[in-house]
Coordinates of C-alpha atoms in Angstrom, one line a residue:
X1 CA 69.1 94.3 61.7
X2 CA 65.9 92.4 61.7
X3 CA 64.4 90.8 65.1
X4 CA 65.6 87.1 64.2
X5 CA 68.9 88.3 63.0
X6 CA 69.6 90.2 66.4
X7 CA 68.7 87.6 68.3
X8 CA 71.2 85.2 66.6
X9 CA 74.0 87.2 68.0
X10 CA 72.8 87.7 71.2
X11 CA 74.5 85.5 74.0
X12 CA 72.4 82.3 74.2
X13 CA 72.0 83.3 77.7
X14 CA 69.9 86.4 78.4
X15 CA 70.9 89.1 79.9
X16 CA 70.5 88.8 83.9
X17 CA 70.1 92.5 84.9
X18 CA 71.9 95.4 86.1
X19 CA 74.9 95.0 88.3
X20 CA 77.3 97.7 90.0
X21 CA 73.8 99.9 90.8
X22 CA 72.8 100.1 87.5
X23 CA 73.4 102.9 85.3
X24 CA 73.6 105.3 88.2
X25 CA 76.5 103.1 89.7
X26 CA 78.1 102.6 86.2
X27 CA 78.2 106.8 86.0
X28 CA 79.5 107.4 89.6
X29 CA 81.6 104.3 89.0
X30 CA 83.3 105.7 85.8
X31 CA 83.7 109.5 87.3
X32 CA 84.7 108.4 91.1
X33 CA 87.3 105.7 90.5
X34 CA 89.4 107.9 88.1
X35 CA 89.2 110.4 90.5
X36 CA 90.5 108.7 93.3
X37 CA 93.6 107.8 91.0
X38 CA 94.2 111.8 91.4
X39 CA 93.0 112.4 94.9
X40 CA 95.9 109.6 95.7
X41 CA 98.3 111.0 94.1
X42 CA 98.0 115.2 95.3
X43 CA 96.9 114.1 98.8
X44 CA 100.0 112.0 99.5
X45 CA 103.2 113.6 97.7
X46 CA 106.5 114.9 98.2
X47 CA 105.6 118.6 98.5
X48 CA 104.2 118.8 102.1
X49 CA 103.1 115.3 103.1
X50 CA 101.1 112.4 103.5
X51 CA 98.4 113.5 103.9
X52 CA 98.7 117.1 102.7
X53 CA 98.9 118.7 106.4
X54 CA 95.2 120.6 105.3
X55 CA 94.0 117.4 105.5
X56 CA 94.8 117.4 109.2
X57 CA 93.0 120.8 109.8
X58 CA 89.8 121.0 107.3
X59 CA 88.7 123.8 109.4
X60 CA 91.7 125.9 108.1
X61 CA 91.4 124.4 104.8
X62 CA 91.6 126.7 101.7
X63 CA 91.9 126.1 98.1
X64 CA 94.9 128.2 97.4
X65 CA 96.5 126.7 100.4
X66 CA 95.2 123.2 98.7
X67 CA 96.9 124.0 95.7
X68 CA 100.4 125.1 97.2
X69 CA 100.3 121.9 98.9
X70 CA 99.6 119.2 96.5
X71 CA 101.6 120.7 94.2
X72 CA 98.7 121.7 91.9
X73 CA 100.2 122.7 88.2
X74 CA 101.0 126.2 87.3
X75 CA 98.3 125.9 84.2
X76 CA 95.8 124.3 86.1
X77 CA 93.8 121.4 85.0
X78 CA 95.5 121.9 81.3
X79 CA 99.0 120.4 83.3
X80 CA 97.4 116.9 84.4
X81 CA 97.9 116.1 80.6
X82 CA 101.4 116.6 78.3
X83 CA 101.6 115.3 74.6
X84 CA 104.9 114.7 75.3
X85 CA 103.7 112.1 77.5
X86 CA 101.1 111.0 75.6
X87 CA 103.4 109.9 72.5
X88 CA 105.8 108.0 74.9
X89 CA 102.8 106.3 76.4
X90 CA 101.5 105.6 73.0
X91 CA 104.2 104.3 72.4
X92 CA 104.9 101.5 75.1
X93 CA 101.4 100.5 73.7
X94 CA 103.1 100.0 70.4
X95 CA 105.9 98.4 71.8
X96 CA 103.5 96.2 73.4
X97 CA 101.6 95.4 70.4
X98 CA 105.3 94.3 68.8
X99 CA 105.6 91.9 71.1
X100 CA 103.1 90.3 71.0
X101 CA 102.8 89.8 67.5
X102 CA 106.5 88.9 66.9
X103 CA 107.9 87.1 70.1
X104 CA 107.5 83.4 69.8
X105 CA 104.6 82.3 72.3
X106 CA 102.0 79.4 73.0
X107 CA 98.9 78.9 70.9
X108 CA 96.0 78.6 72.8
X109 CA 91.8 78.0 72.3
X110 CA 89.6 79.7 74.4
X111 CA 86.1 78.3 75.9
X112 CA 83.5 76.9 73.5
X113 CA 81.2 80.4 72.8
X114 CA 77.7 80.2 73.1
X115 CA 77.2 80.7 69.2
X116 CA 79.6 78.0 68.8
X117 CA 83.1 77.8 68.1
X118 CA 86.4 78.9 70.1
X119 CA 88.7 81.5 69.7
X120 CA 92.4 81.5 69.4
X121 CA 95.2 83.4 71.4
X122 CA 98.6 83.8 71.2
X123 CA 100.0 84.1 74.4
X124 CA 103.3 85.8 75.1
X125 CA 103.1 88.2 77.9
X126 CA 105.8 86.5 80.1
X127 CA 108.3 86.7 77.1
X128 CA 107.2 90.5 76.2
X129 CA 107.7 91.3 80.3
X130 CA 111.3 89.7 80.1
X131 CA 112.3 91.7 77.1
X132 CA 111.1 94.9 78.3
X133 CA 112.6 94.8 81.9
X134 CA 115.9 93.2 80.2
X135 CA 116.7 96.6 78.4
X136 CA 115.5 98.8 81.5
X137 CA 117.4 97.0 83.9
X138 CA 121.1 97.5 81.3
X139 CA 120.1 101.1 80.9
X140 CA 120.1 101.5 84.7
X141 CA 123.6 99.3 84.9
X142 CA 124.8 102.1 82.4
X143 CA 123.2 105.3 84.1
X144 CA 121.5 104.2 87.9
X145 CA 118.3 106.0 89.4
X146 CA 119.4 108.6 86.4
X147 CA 118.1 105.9 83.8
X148 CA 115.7 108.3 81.6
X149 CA 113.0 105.8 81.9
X150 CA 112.9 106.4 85.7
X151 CA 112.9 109.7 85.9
X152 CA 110.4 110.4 83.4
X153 CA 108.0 108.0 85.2
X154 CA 108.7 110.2 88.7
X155 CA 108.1 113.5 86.6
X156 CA 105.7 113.0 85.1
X157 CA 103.3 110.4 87.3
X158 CA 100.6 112.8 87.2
X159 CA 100.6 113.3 83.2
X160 CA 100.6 109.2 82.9
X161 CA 97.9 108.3 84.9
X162 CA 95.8 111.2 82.5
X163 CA 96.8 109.3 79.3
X164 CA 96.2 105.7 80.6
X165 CA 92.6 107.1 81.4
X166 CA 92.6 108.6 78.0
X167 CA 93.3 105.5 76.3
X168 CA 90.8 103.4 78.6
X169 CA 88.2 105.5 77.9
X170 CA 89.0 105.9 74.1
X171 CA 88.8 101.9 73.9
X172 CA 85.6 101.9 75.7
X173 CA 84.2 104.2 73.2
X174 CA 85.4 102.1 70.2
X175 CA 84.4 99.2 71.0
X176 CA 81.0 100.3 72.5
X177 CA 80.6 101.7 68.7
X178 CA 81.8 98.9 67.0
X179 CA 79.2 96.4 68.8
X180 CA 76.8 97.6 66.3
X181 CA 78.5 96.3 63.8
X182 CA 78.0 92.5 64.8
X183 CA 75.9 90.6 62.4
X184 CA 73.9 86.9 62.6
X185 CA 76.7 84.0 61.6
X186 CA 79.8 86.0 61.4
X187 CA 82.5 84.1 60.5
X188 CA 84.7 86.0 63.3
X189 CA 82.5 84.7 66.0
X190 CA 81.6 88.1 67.6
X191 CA 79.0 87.7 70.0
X192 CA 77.6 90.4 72.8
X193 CA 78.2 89.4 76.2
X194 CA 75.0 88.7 78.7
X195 CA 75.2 91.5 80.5
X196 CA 76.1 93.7 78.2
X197 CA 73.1 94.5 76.2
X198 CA 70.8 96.0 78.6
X199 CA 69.6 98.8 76.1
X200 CA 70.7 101.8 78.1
X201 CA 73.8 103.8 76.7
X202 CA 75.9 104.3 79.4
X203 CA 75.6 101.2 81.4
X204 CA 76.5 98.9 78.4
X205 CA 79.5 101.2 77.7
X206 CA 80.9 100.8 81.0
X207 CA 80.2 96.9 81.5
X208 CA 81.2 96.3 78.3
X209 CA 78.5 95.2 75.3
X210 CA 80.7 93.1 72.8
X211 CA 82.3 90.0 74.4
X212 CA 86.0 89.7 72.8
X213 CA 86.0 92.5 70.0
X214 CA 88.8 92.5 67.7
X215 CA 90.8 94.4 65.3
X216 CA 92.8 93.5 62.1
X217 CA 96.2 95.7 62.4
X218 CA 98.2 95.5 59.6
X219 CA 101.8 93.8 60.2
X220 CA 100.3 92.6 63.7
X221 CA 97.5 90.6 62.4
X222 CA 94.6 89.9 64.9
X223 CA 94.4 91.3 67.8
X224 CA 91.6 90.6 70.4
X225 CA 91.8 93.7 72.4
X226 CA 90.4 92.4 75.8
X227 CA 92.8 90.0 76.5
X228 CA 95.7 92.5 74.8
X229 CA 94.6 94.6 77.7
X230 CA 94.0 91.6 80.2
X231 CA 97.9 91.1 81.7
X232 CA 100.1 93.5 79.2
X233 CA 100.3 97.5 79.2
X234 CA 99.0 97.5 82.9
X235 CA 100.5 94.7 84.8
X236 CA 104.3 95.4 83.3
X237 CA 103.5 99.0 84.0
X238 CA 102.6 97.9 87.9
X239 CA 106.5 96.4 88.1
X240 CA 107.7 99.2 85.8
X241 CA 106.2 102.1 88.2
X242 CA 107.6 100.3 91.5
X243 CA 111.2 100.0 89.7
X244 CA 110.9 103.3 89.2
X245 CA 110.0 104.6 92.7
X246 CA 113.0 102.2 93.6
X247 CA 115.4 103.9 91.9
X248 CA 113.8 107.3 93.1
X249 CA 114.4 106.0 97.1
X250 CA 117.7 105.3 95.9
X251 CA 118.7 108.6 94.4
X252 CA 117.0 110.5 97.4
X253 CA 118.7 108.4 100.4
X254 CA 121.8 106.3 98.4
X255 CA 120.3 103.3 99.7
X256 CA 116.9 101.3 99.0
X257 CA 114.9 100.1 102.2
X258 CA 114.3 96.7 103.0
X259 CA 110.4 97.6 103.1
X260 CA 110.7 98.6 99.3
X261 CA 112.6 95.3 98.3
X262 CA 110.2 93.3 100.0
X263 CA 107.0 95.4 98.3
X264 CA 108.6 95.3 95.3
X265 CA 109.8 92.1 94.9
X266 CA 106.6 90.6 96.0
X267 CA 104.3 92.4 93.6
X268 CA 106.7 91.8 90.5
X269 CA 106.9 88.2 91.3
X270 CA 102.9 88.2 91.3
X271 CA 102.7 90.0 88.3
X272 CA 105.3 87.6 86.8
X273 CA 103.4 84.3 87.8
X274 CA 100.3 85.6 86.3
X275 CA 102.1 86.4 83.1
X276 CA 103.7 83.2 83.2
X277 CA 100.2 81.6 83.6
X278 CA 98.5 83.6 81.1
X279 CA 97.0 81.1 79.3
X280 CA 95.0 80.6 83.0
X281 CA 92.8 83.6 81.8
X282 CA 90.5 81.8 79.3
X283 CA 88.3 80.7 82.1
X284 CA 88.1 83.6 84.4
X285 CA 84.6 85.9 84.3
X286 CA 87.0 88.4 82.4
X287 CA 87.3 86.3 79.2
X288 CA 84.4 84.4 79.3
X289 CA 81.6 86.5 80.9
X290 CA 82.1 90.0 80.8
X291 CA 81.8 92.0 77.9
X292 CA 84.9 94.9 77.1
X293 CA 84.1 98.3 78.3
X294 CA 85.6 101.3 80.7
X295 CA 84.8 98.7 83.7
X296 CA 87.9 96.7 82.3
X297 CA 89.5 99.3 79.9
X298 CA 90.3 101.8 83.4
X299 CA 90.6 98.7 85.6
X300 CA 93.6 97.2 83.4
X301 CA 95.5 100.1 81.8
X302 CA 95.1 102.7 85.1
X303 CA 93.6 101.7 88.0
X304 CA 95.7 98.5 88.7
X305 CA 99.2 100.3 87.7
X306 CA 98.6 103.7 89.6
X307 CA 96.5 102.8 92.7
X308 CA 98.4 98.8 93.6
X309 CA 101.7 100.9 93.4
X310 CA 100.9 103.2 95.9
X311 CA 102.9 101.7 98.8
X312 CA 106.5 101.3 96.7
X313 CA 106.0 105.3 95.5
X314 CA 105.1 106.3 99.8
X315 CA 108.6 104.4 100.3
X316 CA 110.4 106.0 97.8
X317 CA 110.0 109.6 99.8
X318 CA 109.7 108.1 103.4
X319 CA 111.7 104.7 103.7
X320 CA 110.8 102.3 106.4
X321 CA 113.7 99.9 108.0
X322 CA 111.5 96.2 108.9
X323 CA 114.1 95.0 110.9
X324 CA 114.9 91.0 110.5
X325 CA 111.8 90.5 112.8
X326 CA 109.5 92.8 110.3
X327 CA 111.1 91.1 107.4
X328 CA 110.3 87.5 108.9
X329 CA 106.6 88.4 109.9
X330 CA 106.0 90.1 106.4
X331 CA 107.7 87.2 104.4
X332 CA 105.9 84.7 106.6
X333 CA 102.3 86.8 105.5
X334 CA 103.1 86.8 101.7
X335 CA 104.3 82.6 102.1
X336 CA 100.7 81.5 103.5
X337 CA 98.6 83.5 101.0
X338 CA 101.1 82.2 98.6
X339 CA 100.5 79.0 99.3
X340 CA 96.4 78.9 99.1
X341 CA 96.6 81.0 96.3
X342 CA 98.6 79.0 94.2
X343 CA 97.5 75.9 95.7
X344 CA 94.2 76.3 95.1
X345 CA 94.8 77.3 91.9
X346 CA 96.8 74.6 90.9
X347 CA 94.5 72.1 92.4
X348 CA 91.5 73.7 89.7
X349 CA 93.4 73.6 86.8
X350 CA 95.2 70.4 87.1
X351 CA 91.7 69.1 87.6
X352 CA 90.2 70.7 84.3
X353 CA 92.6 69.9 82.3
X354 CA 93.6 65.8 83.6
X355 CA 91.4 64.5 86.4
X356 CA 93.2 61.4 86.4
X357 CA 96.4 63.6 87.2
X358 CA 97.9 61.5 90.5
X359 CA 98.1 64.5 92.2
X360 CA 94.3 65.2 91.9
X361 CA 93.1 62.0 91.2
X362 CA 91.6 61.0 94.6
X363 CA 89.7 64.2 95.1
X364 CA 86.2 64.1 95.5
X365 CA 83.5 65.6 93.5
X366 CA 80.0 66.1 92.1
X367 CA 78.9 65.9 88.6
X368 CA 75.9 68.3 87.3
X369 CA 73.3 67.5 85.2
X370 CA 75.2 69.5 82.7
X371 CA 78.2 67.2 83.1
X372 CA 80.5 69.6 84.5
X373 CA 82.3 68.2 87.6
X374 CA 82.7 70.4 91.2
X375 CA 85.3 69.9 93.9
X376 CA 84.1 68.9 97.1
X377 CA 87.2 67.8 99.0
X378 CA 90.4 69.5 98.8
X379 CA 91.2 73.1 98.7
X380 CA 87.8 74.0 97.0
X381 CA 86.1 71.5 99.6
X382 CA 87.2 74.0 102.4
X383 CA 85.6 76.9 100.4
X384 CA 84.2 77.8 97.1
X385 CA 86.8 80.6 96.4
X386 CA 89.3 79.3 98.6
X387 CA 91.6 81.4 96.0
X388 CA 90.4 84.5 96.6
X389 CA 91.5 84.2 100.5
X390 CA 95.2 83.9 99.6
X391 CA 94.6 87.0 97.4
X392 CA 94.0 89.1 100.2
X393 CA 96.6 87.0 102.4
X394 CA 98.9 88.7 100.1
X395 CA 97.6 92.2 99.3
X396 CA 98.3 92.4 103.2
X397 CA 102.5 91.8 102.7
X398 CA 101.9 95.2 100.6
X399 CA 100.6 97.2 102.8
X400 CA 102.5 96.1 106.0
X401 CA 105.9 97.7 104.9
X402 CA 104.4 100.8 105.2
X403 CA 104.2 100.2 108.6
X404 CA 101.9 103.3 111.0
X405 CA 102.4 105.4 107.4
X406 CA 102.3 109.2 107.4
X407 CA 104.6 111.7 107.5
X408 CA 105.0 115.5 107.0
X409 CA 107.6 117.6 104.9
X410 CA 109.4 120.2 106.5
X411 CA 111.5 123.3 105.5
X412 CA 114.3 125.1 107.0
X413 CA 114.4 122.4 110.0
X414 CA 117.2 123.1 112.2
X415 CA 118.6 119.7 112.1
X416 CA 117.9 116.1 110.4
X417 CA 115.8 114.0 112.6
X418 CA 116.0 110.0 112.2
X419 CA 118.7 110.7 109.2
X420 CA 115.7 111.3 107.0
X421 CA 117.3 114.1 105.1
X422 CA 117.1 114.9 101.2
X423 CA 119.6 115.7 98.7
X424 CA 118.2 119.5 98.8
X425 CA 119.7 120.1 102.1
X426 CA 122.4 122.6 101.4
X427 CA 120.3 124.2 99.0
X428 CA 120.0 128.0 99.0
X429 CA 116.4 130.1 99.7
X430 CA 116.7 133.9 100.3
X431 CA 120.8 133.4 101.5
X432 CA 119.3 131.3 103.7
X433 CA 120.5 127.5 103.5
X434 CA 117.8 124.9 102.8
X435 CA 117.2 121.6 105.1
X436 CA 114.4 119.4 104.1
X437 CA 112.9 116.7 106.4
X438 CA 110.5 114.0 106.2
X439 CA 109.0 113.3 109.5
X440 CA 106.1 111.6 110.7
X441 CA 104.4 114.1 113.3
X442 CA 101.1 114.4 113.4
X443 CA 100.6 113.2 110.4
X444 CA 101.1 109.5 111.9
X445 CA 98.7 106.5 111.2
X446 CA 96.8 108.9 108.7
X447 CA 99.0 108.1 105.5
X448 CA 97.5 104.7 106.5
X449 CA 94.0 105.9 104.3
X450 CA 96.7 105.7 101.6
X451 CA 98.9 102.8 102.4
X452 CA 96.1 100.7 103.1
X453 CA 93.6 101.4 100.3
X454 CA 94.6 98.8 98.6
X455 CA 93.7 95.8 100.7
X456 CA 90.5 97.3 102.0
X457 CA 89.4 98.1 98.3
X458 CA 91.0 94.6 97.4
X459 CA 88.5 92.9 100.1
X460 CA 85.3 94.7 98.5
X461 CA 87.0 93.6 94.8
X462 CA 87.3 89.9 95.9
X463 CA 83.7 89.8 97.8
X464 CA 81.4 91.4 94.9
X465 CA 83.3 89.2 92.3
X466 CA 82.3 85.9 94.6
X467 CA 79.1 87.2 94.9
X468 CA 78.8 87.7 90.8
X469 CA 79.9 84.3 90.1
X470 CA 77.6 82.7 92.6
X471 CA 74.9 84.2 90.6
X472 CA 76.5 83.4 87.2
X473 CA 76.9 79.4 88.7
X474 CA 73.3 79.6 90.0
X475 CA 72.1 80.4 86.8
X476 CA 73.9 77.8 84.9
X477 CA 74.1 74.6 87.1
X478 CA 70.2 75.4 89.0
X479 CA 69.7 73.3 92.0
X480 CA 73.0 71.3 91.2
X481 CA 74.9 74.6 92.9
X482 CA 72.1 74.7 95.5
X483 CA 73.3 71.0 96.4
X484 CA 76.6 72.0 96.1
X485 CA 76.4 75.0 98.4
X486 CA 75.3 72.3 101.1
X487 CA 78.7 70.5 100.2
X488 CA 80.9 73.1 100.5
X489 CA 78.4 75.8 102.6
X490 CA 81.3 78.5 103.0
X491 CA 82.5 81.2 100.8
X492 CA 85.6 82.6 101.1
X493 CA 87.0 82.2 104.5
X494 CA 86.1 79.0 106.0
X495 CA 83.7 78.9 109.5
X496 CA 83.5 82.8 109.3
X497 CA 82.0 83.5 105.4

């Protein structure tokens, strides 16, 4: 490719740097994270306890006593994977691709491209979501917690998160490759995203160097692979994994906790309005800035599943009762974030799409010299990602269920304490009958590290994304954003950042 031709299908933005550390922070990023997806599920289990109780005592700590308690596999590291698995993951994928091409959903154009142009999407994620969890939820009217699909999720938790990273990383790989491919004046209007050109190898493949790559399937037609990955596999598998650890409370205990309902029923009905407003993702920094690599790949298809389900699959081995007080507080948490959230939101799109909508229509605003118009009154007058503060308003009514989390699993106690007593009682070791407990002990407050993860990690998310679009709108608008930023001076949380 000659130096005019490359530089036709470059971004008509340059690219602005490295971001996430570099390629040093792109490596650490794309060896730690998956990592943690393990460390989170050995360290907190049913075997011995949340944490493992070694955890408690590193000074005693020894691998073969690490093992025994995380429930380590038999064959070692050749166990965290199963083909079995693999072709039943494979095919949900499949399923998934089905869907999408068959169910009836909206037609949508994306943003204009900076080569020109827009793209088109089909969007039926909501419909695909309500098929899906239509034949799960008859299956388990016909069989219960004994529903195959639940069980195999509980046995085989470990194997799943090993092919979702598979997958993620096999994508990443792909389309890293198939950049290459991109040529001046395409008539598929392939383009490299900004940032994702930077020359070095492993940075680009873990940002992502090709902007919306996609694939021709026979029978399925187009397919553009980002947003494919965007709200499907992963976000139905976030509702599909709490179901299951539902149904695995239920089959422990014979009842399902009112900390459970609440976790689960909030996060499926998040998951349920983003798929609902899917077409909402054609101007979010996903679609329209970053490029398609491992940094969304892992983020979509494992990360968001595995580690934003870790509270419903704590619950389904140690249930917590709220109380109607608990309830009330937790409920009253999810309703405010909620309502800035989906306010907020509301109030941006209504605007985009018809400012002289009544319900918009006497906010105030400032135009750029690039024409595009900024709030300055109304939700986005009290902060410039107003949004991103009901996020974490709500990550917290995910966490708070768990309540002080942490507990340890004991054998051979003489009786039940609390009632929290499994199904093996009355089991048989060495003539000896079996009583297994779940108590908290001291492991206390420190299954909070787990619990919790999630809306410290979701605070860090939220922070470094505001901070990458204040660069990307300082680089596009100038001193019309500096202007701006005197309008509306506070981030996030209004009179603190």
């Amino acid at each position: 490719m000659s130096k005019s031709e490359r530089k036709s299908v470059l971004p008509s933005e340059p690219s602005h740097g490295y971001e996430f550390g570099g390629p040093i922070g792109a490596f650490a990023t794309s060896f730690g994270l998956p990592l943690v997806c393990y460390l989170a599920t050995f360290l907190c289990n049913d075997v011995s306890g949340c944490p493992v109780p070694s955890a408690l005592h590193p000074s005693k700590l020894t691998i073969t006593k690490l093992k025994e308690e995380t429930g380590w596999p038999e064959n070692g590291v050749l166990g965290l994977a199963s083909f079995k698995v693999t072709r039943y993951v494979l095919g949900y994928y499949f399923l998934s691709l089905v869907f999408q091409a068959f169910l009836p959903g909206q037609e949508s154009e994306g943003v204009k491209l900076s080569s020109g142009g827009r793209l088109k999407y089909k969007f039926n994620a909501f419909n695909s979501a309500v098929v899906t969890l239509v034949v799960a939820l008859a299956g388990t009217a016909l069989q219960g917690p004994d529903f195959p699909l639940w069980t195999f999720i509980w046995e085989n938790y470990t194997q799943l998160i090993t092919t979702n990273l598979g997958i993620a990383f096999s994508l990443a790989c792909f389309v890293y490759v198939r950049s290459f491919s991109v040529k001046a004046g395409n008539p598929d209007r392939r383009e490299l995203a900004a940032g994702g050109h930077s020359g070095n190898l492993v940075y680009d493949w873990f940002i992502g160097r090709e902007l919306n790559p996609r694939i021709d399937l026979p029978i399925f037609g187009n397919i553009d692979i980002k947003a494919f990955c965007e709200l499907r596999p992963g976000m139905l598998g976030w509702v599909l994994l709490d179901l299951a650890f539902m149904m695995h409370q239920y089959k422990l205990y014979g009842f399902v906790s009112d900390s459970m309902i609440l976790i689960t029923t909030f996060q499926s009905l998040y998951v349920f309005d983003a798929l609902w407003m899917e077409p909402a993702i054609l101007t979010t920094m996903d679609i329209t800035t970053d490029g398609f690599g491992f940094m969304l790949a892992f983020g979509d298809l494992a990360w968001l599943p595995f580690i934003y389900s870790l509270q419903a699959r704590y619950l389904a081995v140690y249930p917590v009762h709220l109380g109607l007080s608990g309830i009330l507080g937790v409920l009253a948490v999810q309703g405010f974030g909620y309502y800035i959230f989906r306010g907020a939101n509301n109030e941006k799109n209504r605007f985009r799409t018809d400012p002289n909508d009544p319900k918009i229509a006497h906010l105030q605003y400032m135009e750029t010299a690039s024409g595009s118009k900024l709030l300055t009154s109304g939700w986005w007058g009290t902060a410039r990602h107003i949004n991103y503060l009901g996020d974490w308003i709500m990550a917290w009514s995910y966490c708070l269920p768990t309540g002080i989390a942490g507990y340890l699993v004991q054998h051979s106690s003489p009786a039940p304490i609390n009632g929290a007593q499994s199904p093996t009682d009355g089991g048989i070791v060495g003539g000896v009958p079996l009583k297994t407990e779940f108590v908290q002990g001291e492991a206390r407050g420190w299954g909070m590290l787990v619990t919790y993860f999630y809306v410290i990690y979701f605070a860090i998310l939220l922070i470094h994304r505001e901070m990458r679009d204040e660069e990307k709108c300082l680089r596009k608008y100038g001193k019309d954003w500096e202007t701006y930023r005197k309008k509306v001076p506070y981030r996030i949380l209004p009179y603190v950042y």
